[in-house]
Coordinates of C-alpha atoms in Angstrom, one line a residue:
Chain A
M1 CA 83.5 105.0 46.5
A2 CA 79.8 106.5 46.6
G3 CA 79.7 103.2 48.3
H4 CA 81.9 103.4 50.8
D5 CA 81.3 107.1 51.1
D6 CA 77.9 106.8 52.5
A7 CA 79.1 103.8 54.4
L8 CA 81.2 106.6 56.9
R9 CA 78.2 109.0 55.5
E10 CA 76.1 106.6 58.7
F11 CA 78.8 105.7 60.9
I12 CA 79.2 109.5 61.6
I13 CA 75.6 110.0 62.0
A14 CA 75.5 107.3 64.6
R15 CA 78.2 107.3 66.4
R16 CA 78.2 111.6 66.6
G17 CA 76.3 111.1 69.5
P18 CA 77.9 108.8 71.9
L19 CA 81.6 110.2 70.7
L20 CA 79.8 113.6 72.3
R21 CA 78.9 112.2 74.8
S22 CA 82.9 110.9 75.6
A23 CA 84.6 113.8 74.9
F24 CA 82.4 116.0 76.7
L25 CA 83.1 114.1 80.1
L26 CA 87.4 114.9 78.8
C27 CA 86.6 118.2 78.2
G28 CA 84.7 119.6 80.3
D29 CA 82.8 121.7 77.7
V30 CA 80.4 121.4 75.0
H31 CA 81.9 123.3 72.8
E32 CA 85.6 121.9 72.5
A33 CA 83.3 118.8 72.7
E34 CA 81.8 119.3 69.1
D35 CA 85.1 120.5 67.9
L36 CA 87.1 117.8 69.5
V37 CA 84.8 115.2 67.4
Q38 CA 84.6 116.9 63.9
S39 CA 88.7 116.8 64.0
T40 CA 88.4 113.3 64.5
L41 CA 85.9 112.7 62.3
V42 CA 87.5 114.3 59.2
K43 CA 90.0 112.1 60.7
V44 CA 88.4 108.9 60.3
V45 CA 87.2 109.7 57.3
L46 CA 90.3 111.3 55.5
A47 CA 92.0 107.0 56.8
G48 CA 88.6 106.4 54.8
R49 CA 90.6 104.3 52.4
R50 CA 93.4 102.1 55.3
L51 CA 90.3 101.8 57.5
D52 CA 88.7 99.0 54.8
R53 CA 91.8 97.0 56.3
I54 CA 91.4 98.1 59.8
D55 CA 89.3 95.8 61.4
N56 CA 87.9 98.0 64.4
I57 CA 86.6 100.9 63.2
E58 CA 84.8 101.9 66.2
A59 CA 88.4 101.1 68.3
Y60 CA 91.1 103.4 65.4
T61 CA 88.2 106.0 66.1
R62 CA 87.9 105.7 70.1
R63 CA 91.4 106.2 69.6
T64 CA 91.5 109.5 67.9
L65 CA 89.6 110.6 69.6
M66 CA 91.8 110.1 72.4
S67 CA 94.9 111.1 70.8
V68 CA 93.1 114.1 69.0
F69 CA 92.0 115.0 72.8
I70 CA 95.7 114.7 74.5
S71 CA 97.0 116.7 71.7
S72 CA 94.4 119.6 72.6
R73 CA 95.6 119.4 75.8
R74 CA 99.0 119.9 75.0
R75 CA 98.6 123.6 73.1
L76 CA 95.8 124.8 75.3
W77 CA 96.7 123.9 78.5
R78 CA 96.0 127.5 79.9
R79 CA 93.0 127.8 78.5
E80 CA 91.1 124.5 80.4
H81 CA 89.7 126.5 83.1
P82 CA 87.2 124.2 85.8
H83 CA 85.0 127.0 87.0
A84 CA 84.9 129.2 84.1
A85 CA 82.6 128.5 82.0
P86 CA 78.8 128.6 83.5
P87 CA 77.0 125.1 82.5
D88 CA 75.2 124.2 79.8
T89 CA 73.8 121.4 79.4
Q90 CA 70.6 120.3 80.8
A91 CA 69.5 119.0 83.8
A92 CA 69.1 115.0 83.9
P93 CA 65.5 113.9 85.5
G94 CA 66.2 112.7 88.6
G95 CA 69.9 113.9 88.5
D96 CA 71.9 115.5 91.0
P97 CA 72.7 118.9 89.0
E98 CA 74.9 120.2 91.8
L99 CA 76.7 116.5 92.1
G100 CA 77.3 116.4 88.4
L101 CA 78.6 119.7 88.2
A102 CA 80.8 119.5 90.6
V103 CA 82.6 116.0 89.1
R104 CA 83.3 118.0 86.0
A105 CA 85.0 120.4 87.7
A106 CA 86.5 117.5 89.4
L107 CA 87.4 115.5 86.0
T108 CA 89.3 119.0 84.3
R109 CA 91.5 119.2 87.1
V110 CA 92.6 115.3 86.7
P111 CA 95.8 115.1 84.2
A112 CA 94.6 114.4 80.8
R113 CA 96.6 111.4 80.2
Q114 CA 94.4 110.2 83.0
R115 CA 91.0 111.0 82.0
A116 CA 91.2 109.5 79.0
V117 CA 92.1 106.5 80.5
L118 CA 88.7 107.3 83.4
V119 CA 86.5 107.6 80.6
L120 CA 87.5 104.6 78.2
R121 CA 88.2 102.4 81.1
Y122 CA 84.6 104.1 83.2
W123 CA 82.3 105.5 80.5
E124 CA 83.0 103.7 77.6
D125 CA 83.0 100.8 79.4
L126 CA 86.3 98.5 78.0
S127 CA 88.2 96.8 79.4
V128 CA 92.2 96.8 81.2
E129 CA 93.5 95.1 77.7
E130 CA 91.0 96.7 75.4
T131 CA 92.2 100.4 76.7
A132 CA 95.7 99.6 76.8
H133 CA 95.7 98.6 72.8
I134 CA 93.3 101.8 72.1
L135 CA 95.9 103.9 74.1
G136 CA 99.0 102.0 73.0
V137 CA 99.8 101.4 76.5
S138 CA 101.1 98.4 78.4
P139 CA 97.1 97.2 81.0
G140 CA 99.8 97.8 83.4
T141 CA 100.2 101.8 82.8
V142 CA 96.0 102.2 81.9
K143 CA 95.8 99.8 85.6
S144 CA 98.0 102.8 87.5
Q145 CA 96.7 105.7 85.2
S146 CA 93.3 104.6 86.7
A147 CA 94.4 104.2 90.1
R148 CA 95.7 108.0 89.2
G149 CA 93.3 109.6 87.8
L150 CA 90.5 108.1 90.3
A151 CA 92.5 109.9 93.2
A152 CA 93.1 113.1 91.7
L153 CA 89.1 112.8 91.0
R154 CA 88.3 111.9 94.6
T155 CA 90.5 114.5 95.8
A156 CA 89.6 116.9 93.7
L157 CA 85.8 115.9 94.5
G158 CA 85.8 116.4 98.3
D159 CA 83.4 117.3 100.3
A160 CA 80.9 116.9 97.2
L161 CA 81.3 113.1 97.3
P162 CA 79.0 111.2 99.8
G163 CA 80.3 109.4 102.3
A164 CA 79.2 105.7 102.0
P165 CA 81.3 104.5 98.3
L166 CA 84.1 107.2 99.4
A167 CA 84.1 104.5 102.9
A168 CA 83.9 101.2 101.5
T169 CA 86.8 102.4 98.4
N170 CA 88.7 103.8 101.8
A171 CA 88.2 101.1 103.1
E172 CA 88.9 98.4 100.6
E173 CA 92.6 100.6 100.4
A174 CA 93.1 99.7 104.4
R175 CA 93.0 96.5 103.0
L176 CA 95.5 96.1 100.3
Chain B
M1 CA 68.4 112.4 98.0
N2 CA 70.8 112.4 100.4
G3 CA 75.0 111.6 99.9
T4 CA 74.1 107.6 99.9
D5 CA 71.4 106.5 97.7
R6 CA 72.1 108.4 95.0
F7 CA 74.7 105.7 94.4
D8 CA 72.8 102.6 96.1
T9 CA 70.4 101.6 92.5
D10 CA 72.4 100.7 89.6
D11 CA 71.9 96.8 88.7
D12 CA 74.3 97.3 85.9
F13 CA 77.0 97.4 88.5
D14 CA 76.1 94.2 90.4
G15 CA 79.6 93.1 91.9
S16 CA 81.6 94.7 90.8
D17 CA 85.1 96.2 92.4
P18 CA 83.4 99.0 94.6
Q19 CA 86.1 101.6 92.8
D20 CA 84.9 100.6 89.4
V21 CA 81.7 101.2 90.8
L22 CA 82.3 104.4 92.4
A23 CA 83.8 105.2 88.5
K24 CA 81.1 104.3 86.5
Q25 CA 78.2 106.6 89.1
L26 CA 80.5 109.5 89.8
L27 CA 80.9 109.7 85.5
K28 CA 77.4 108.6 84.3
L29 CA 76.5 111.4 86.6
A30 CA 78.4 113.8 84.8
A31 CA 77.2 113.2 81.1
E32 CA 73.8 113.4 82.7
G33 CA 71.7 116.0 81.6
F34 CA 74.6 116.7 78.4
V35 CA 72.3 116.9 75.4
P36 CA 74.0 116.6 72.1
P37 CA 73.5 119.0 68.8
G38 CA 70.3 117.6 67.1
D39 CA 72.5 118.3 64.1
T40 CA 74.6 115.6 62.7
G41 CA 77.0 117.5 61.0
A42 CA 77.9 114.7 58.8
D43 CA 78.1 117.2 55.5
D44 CA 80.9 118.9 56.5
I45 CA 82.6 116.7 58.3
M46 CA 82.3 115.3 54.9
A47 CA 83.1 118.0 53.4
R48 CA 86.1 119.4 55.7
A49 CA 87.3 116.3 54.8
G50 CA 87.2 116.1 51.2
A51 CA 88.9 119.6 51.3
I52 CA 91.2 118.3 52.8
R53 CA 92.0 115.4 50.2
R54 CA 92.2 117.8 48.0
R55 CA 94.6 120.3 49.4
R56 CA 97.0 117.0 49.6
R57 CA 96.2 116.4 46.2
Y58 CA 97.8 119.4 45.1
A59 CA 100.0 120.2 48.0
M60 CA 101.8 116.3 47.3
A61 CA 101.5 117.5 43.0
A62 CA 103.5 120.6 43.4
S63 CA 106.1 119.2 45.0
S64 CA 106.4 115.9 42.7
I65 CA 107.0 119.1 40.2
A66 CA 109.3 120.4 42.8
A67 CA 111.3 117.5 42.7
V68 CA 111.4 117.2 39.3
L69 CA 112.7 120.5 38.3
A70 CA 115.5 120.6 41.0
I71 CA 116.8 116.0 39.9
G72 CA 117.3 117.9 36.4
F73 CA 118.6 121.0 38.0
G74 CA 121.0 119.1 39.5
A75 CA 121.5 116.4 37.9
G76 CA 123.0 119.8 34.8
L77 CA 124.9 121.6 37.6
L78 CA 126.4 118.7 39.7
P79 CA 128.7 117.9 37.0
K80 CA 130.0 121.9 37.2
L81 CA 130.9 121.5 40.6
N82 CA 132.8 117.6 40.8
Q83 CA 135.0 120.7 38.2
A84 CA 135.1 122.9 40.5
A85 CA 135.6 121.6 43.6
P86 CA 139.9 120.8 44.8
Q87 CA 141.6 118.4 44.5
G88 CA 141.2 114.9 47.3
N89 CA 137.6 116.6 48.2
S90 CA 136.1 113.2 48.6
Q91 CA 136.3 112.8 51.8
P92 CA 133.7 115.5 53.4
Q93 CA 129.3 113.9 52.2
S94 CA 130.6 110.6 54.0
T95 CA 131.2 112.1 57.1
T96 CA 128.0 113.6 57.5
A97 CA 126.7 109.6 55.8
A98 CA 128.2 108.2 59.2
A99 CA 126.2 110.4 61.4
P100 CA 124.1 108.6 63.9
A101 CA 121.2 107.3 63.0
P102 CA 118.2 109.1 65.0
H103 CA 117.5 106.7 67.2
A104 CA 120.8 105.4 68.2
T105 CA 120.2 105.8 72.1
G106 CA 124.6 104.8 73.4
S107 CA 123.2 100.9 73.7
P108 CA 123.9 99.7 69.9
A109 CA 124.5 96.5 71.8
P110 CA 122.9 93.6 69.8
L111 CA 120.1 91.4 71.3
V112 CA 120.8 88.3 69.0
E113 CA 123.0 86.2 71.4
P114 CA 126.4 86.0 68.9
G115 CA 126.7 82.4 70.0
G116 CA 124.2 80.9 67.7
G117 CA 122.7 78.2 69.9
E118 CA 118.9 77.4 70.9
V119 CA 117.7 81.6 71.1
S120 CA 114.7 82.2 73.0
A121 CA 111.2 80.3 71.3
S122 CA 113.2 78.2 68.7
T123 CA 112.9 74.8 71.3
G124 CA 110.7 74.1 68.7
P125 CA 108.1 71.2 70.5
T126 CA 108.7 71.7 74.2
A127 CA 105.9 70.6 76.2
S128 CA 103.5 74.2 77.1
P129 CA 100.6 74.1 79.7
A130 CA 99.9 77.1 78.3
D131 CA 99.4 75.5 74.8
G132 CA 96.1 76.5 72.7
P133 CA 94.4 77.8 69.4
D134 CA 94.3 81.6 71.5
E135 CA 98.5 81.7 70.6
E136 CA 100.8 82.1 68.6
R137 CA 104.6 79.9 68.7
T138 CA 107.4 80.8 67.5
T139 CA 108.1 78.5 65.2
Q140 CA 111.7 79.2 64.3
P141 CA 113.6 76.4 64.8
G142 CA 116.4 75.3 66.2
G143 CA 117.3 79.7 65.8
A144 CA 117.6 79.2 62.6
G145 CA 117.2 82.4 60.1
I146 CA 117.2 84.0 63.3
S147 CA 119.4 86.7 62.0
K148 CA 122.2 88.0 63.8
Q149 CA 123.3 91.5 64.2
T150 CA 127.0 91.8 65.1
K151 CA 129.2 94.5 66.5
S152 CA 131.3 96.3 64.1
S153 CA 134.9 96.0 65.1
G154 CA 136.0 99.6 64.1
T155 CA 133.8 102.6 63.7
P156 CA 131.1 102.5 62.8
T157 CA 130.4 102.9 59.6
R158 CA 126.7 103.1 57.2
S159 CA 127.8 99.8 56.4
S160 CA 126.3 98.5 59.5
P161 CA 122.9 99.4 59.7
P162 CA 120.9 99.3 62.7
A163 CA 117.9 96.3 63.0
T164 CA 115.4 98.5 61.5
A165 CA 114.8 97.5 57.5
S166 CA 112.3 98.5 55.0
T167 CA 109.5 96.5 55.2
P168 CA 110.4 95.1 59.2
P169 CA 109.6 90.9 59.8
A170 CA 107.5 92.1 63.0
A171 CA 104.1 92.9 60.7
K172 CA 104.2 89.2 59.3
D173 CA 105.5 87.3 62.2
P174 CA 105.7 89.8 65.6
V175 CA 107.1 86.2 67.9
A176 CA 110.0 85.5 65.6
F177 CA 110.6 88.8 66.0
I178 CA 111.2 89.4 69.1
A179 CA 112.4 86.4 69.7
A180 CA 115.5 87.5 67.4
L181 CA 115.6 89.8 69.9
L182 CA 116.0 88.5 73.4
P183 CA 118.8 85.8 74.8
S184 CA 119.5 82.7 74.0
D185 CA 118.4 81.2 76.8
T186 CA 115.9 82.5 77.5
G187 CA 112.8 80.0 76.9
T188 CA 110.0 79.6 75.1
L189 CA 108.3 82.2 73.6
R190 CA 104.1 82.1 72.6
R191 CA 101.4 85.7 72.2
Q192 CA 98.4 86.0 73.7
T193 CA 96.2 87.0 71.3
P194 CA 94.7 90.1 71.7
A195 CA 91.2 90.8 72.4
K196 CA 91.6 93.5 69.4
T197 CA 93.8 94.5 66.6
P198 CA 96.8 96.7 68.7
T199 CA 98.1 99.6 67.1
N200 CA 101.4 98.1 66.8
P201 CA 101.7 94.9 65.2
L202 CA 104.3 93.6 68.3
N203 CA 102.5 95.4 70.5
G204 CA 100.1 92.3 73.2
R205 CA 101.0 90.1 75.6
Y206 CA 104.3 86.5 75.4
F207 CA 104.0 84.3 78.0
V208 CA 107.8 82.7 78.5
T209 CA 107.7 79.4 79.0
K210 CA 111.2 77.1 80.7
D211 CA 111.1 74.4 82.7
G212 CA 107.5 74.1 82.7
K213 CA 107.4 77.9 84.3
T214 CA 105.5 80.0 82.8
G215 CA 106.6 84.5 83.8
Y216 CA 105.9 87.3 80.2
L217 CA 106.7 89.6 78.1
D218 CA 104.7 92.9 77.4
V219 CA 105.4 95.0 74.9
A220 CA 103.5 98.2 74.3
V221 CA 105.1 100.5 70.9
V222 CA 103.8 103.6 69.5
D223 CA 106.6 103.5 66.2
I224 CA 105.3 107.0 64.5
A225 CA 106.2 105.4 61.2
V226 CA 103.2 103.4 61.7
N227 CA 101.1 104.8 64.6
R228 CA 101.7 108.5 63.3
D229 CA 98.1 109.8 64.2
D230 CA 98.1 107.7 67.7
W231 CA 98.5 109.4 71.1
H232 CA 102.0 109.6 72.3
S233 CA 104.1 110.7 74.4
T234 CA 106.7 113.4 74.2
V235 CA 109.0 113.2 76.4
D236 CA 108.8 115.8 78.8
D237 CA 105.8 114.1 79.7
E238 CA 107.8 111.4 79.7
R239 CA 110.5 112.1 82.0
A240 CA 108.0 113.6 84.1
H241 CA 105.7 111.1 85.1
N242 CA 107.1 109.0 87.8
Y243 CA 105.7 105.1 87.5
C244 CA 107.4 104.9 92.0
E245 CA 104.6 107.2 93.2
S246 CA 101.6 105.9 95.3
T247 CA 98.3 105.3 93.3
G248 CA 97.0 104.3 97.1
T249 CA 95.4 101.4 96.2
T250 CA 98.3 98.7 94.9
P251 CA 101.8 98.5 95.9
P252 CA 103.5 101.0 94.0
N253 CA 106.8 100.8 92.3
T254 CA 110.1 100.7 93.6
D255 CA 113.6 101.8 92.5
C256 CA 112.5 104.2 89.6
T257 CA 115.2 105.6 87.6
T258 CA 114.8 107.8 84.3
E259 CA 118.5 108.8 82.3
T260 CA 118.4 111.3 79.2
L261 CA 120.5 109.4 76.6
S262 CA 122.8 110.6 74.4
S263 CA 120.2 111.0 71.5
G264 CA 117.5 113.1 73.9
A265 CA 115.6 110.3 75.1
V266 CA 114.6 109.3 77.7
F267 CA 114.6 106.3 79.4
K268 CA 113.3 104.5 82.4
T269 CA 113.3 101.8 84.5
W270 CA 111.0 100.8 88.2
T271 CA 110.6 97.8 89.8
L272 CA 106.8 95.9 89.6
P273 CA 105.8 94.8 93.2
G274 CA 103.4 92.4 91.6
D275 CA 98.8 92.9 91.4
Q276 CA 96.8 92.5 93.9
Q277 CA 94.9 89.5 93.0
S278 CA 90.6 89.6 92.9
G279 CA 88.1 86.9 92.5
G280 CA 88.9 84.6 89.8
A281 CA 91.0 86.6 87.6
A282 CA 95.0 86.0 87.0
G283 CA 96.6 89.0 88.7
S284 CA 100.6 89.7 88.0
A285 CA 103.5 88.7 89.7
A286 CA 106.5 90.9 90.6
G287 CA 109.0 92.1 87.7
F288 CA 110.6 94.6 85.8
A289 CA 109.6 98.0 83.5
A290 CA 111.2 99.6 81.1
S291 CA 110.2 102.6 78.9
L292 CA 112.4 104.5 76.2
T293 CA 110.7 107.7 74.5
F294 CA 112.2 110.0 72.0
A295 CA 111.6 113.5 70.6
N296 CA 109.6 112.6 67.3
G297 CA 107.0 110.0 69.7
N298 CA 108.6 106.6 69.4
Q299 CA 108.2 104.8 72.4
V300 CA 108.5 101.6 73.9
V301 CA 107.3 99.9 77.3
L302 CA 108.4 96.6 78.1
Y303 CA 107.6 94.6 81.1
A304 CA 109.0 91.0 81.8
V305 CA 107.2 89.8 84.5
N306 CA 107.7 86.6 86.2
G307 CA 104.4 85.8 85.6
L308 CA 100.3 85.4 86.4
T309 CA 98.8 83.6 89.5
G310 CA 95.2 82.8 90.4
P311 CA 92.9 80.3 88.7
D312 CA 93.5 82.2 85.7
A313 CA 96.8 81.6 85.2
P314 CA 98.1 79.4 82.3
G315 CA 100.8 78.0 84.6
P316 CA 102.0 77.9 87.5
A317 CA 105.1 81.6 87.3
M318 CA 108.6 82.1 87.7
S319 CA 110.4 81.9 90.2
K320 CA 111.8 85.5 89.0
P321 CA 111.3 86.7 85.4
P322 CA 112.0 85.8 81.6
L323 CA 114.7 88.8 81.0
T324 CA 117.6 89.9 83.9
K325 CA 116.6 94.1 84.7
S326 CA 120.2 94.5 81.9
A327 CA 118.9 91.9 79.7
L328 CA 115.2 93.9 79.7
N329 CA 117.1 97.2 79.6
D330 CA 119.6 96.2 76.9
L331 CA 116.3 95.0 74.8
A332 CA 114.5 98.3 75.2
K333 CA 117.5 100.7 74.1
S334 CA 117.6 98.0 70.7
P335 CA 116.6 100.3 67.4
A336 CA 114.7 97.9 66.2
W337 CA 111.8 98.4 68.1
F338 CA 111.1 101.0 65.1
R339 CA 111.1 101.6 61.5
K340 CA 113.8 104.4 59.5

């Protein structure tokens, strides 16, 4: 049992940072991201014995994070204010903090389920099938939610979005 | 830095779809500057989990004691109640017992053809161009062993249970389980081995081969008895969701319908136009889809698609989906997808 707890502790230490980044992209707030990850990891520890039978603890953890996040949006939908909180992240050297802030604000306007798909597909770099397995939906649903999420993100970004990639995307759309 | 050169430097994205590149770069920008707190919090998390475990053990012990007390109390009380009950009053208990099952959908028709015969995946060694080591295939010979459900001619009673069972065969043999739900002339069924353990043992893609053509069924089930901690849709989410909304990137789905069943479940259907094939990847041909979402969080989403197109397709696509729209709808409404 102690060995199992040690393994879980190591997993928490190794995965907490990446999970926090994903959670931050989901909710847009550092403190709420900490809460989401804390709740997620508590569930993972509680499922410890069952996890012996789960091949992929990583997938289980991602799935739990998404579940905790979606549940929190259902409960706290009134509290989601895209511009209410001041930015509480540091500017990365060479980055574009202004655009980063705009993207974070725009992300909070994307529906929660679509946001979850965007984070899994484009931040965690999972395939359509992997995303579908984690969210318990069909690959077709992932594709449609991903396209809708991206469209909502582009709409929310508006003028903040640079011209070149948008133009390429529009050209791609026009071709289809 | 101008708007263009923010996005054209990363080697990681070479050769990717422009939309994917844009999405990845935007999320990367959004995450820039985020510094996780230094404290790992591992001790806090383990302590919280330990406290919850202790509370659960305490609650379980307390409820066990309460149950023992209640049984003892009931055993002592029942004989007295029976003596006090008026004569000929033995029926009311069975009235409550005959109430509809929680998953009753208004369409409890059996999905296995009563005529028996060759049922779906039961065609044995039929040549299949896409047979491969990465696929499970049904082993049921000639439909034997596939349980039949028959409609009771009279009023439904408890003696005609739904297809659910306390130990469903789904986890042991999903292919045979699903084959038993399909019409008899569907074809040979085999499952594409999922890349990762699915959240529900039934979830995945099932290729259907008939007359040398291959279509497929996609199955996505959220059963709260199995997926208790997983994300699940609510009936409100599902009712509000428009599957025919244009995404702007692919042709939209068509023929969207929404129906609220007598059980309160939301039943949706739509027609899939088929994906746009890109590169060497296989695209999906046209098909039908149905989703059924219950108030308790149970959900089944099914796709019946002509097949895959493109160089990576497992075989020539069918001219029409492996199930009719009506058969797919019946399949989605089967209570067999969920445990009790």
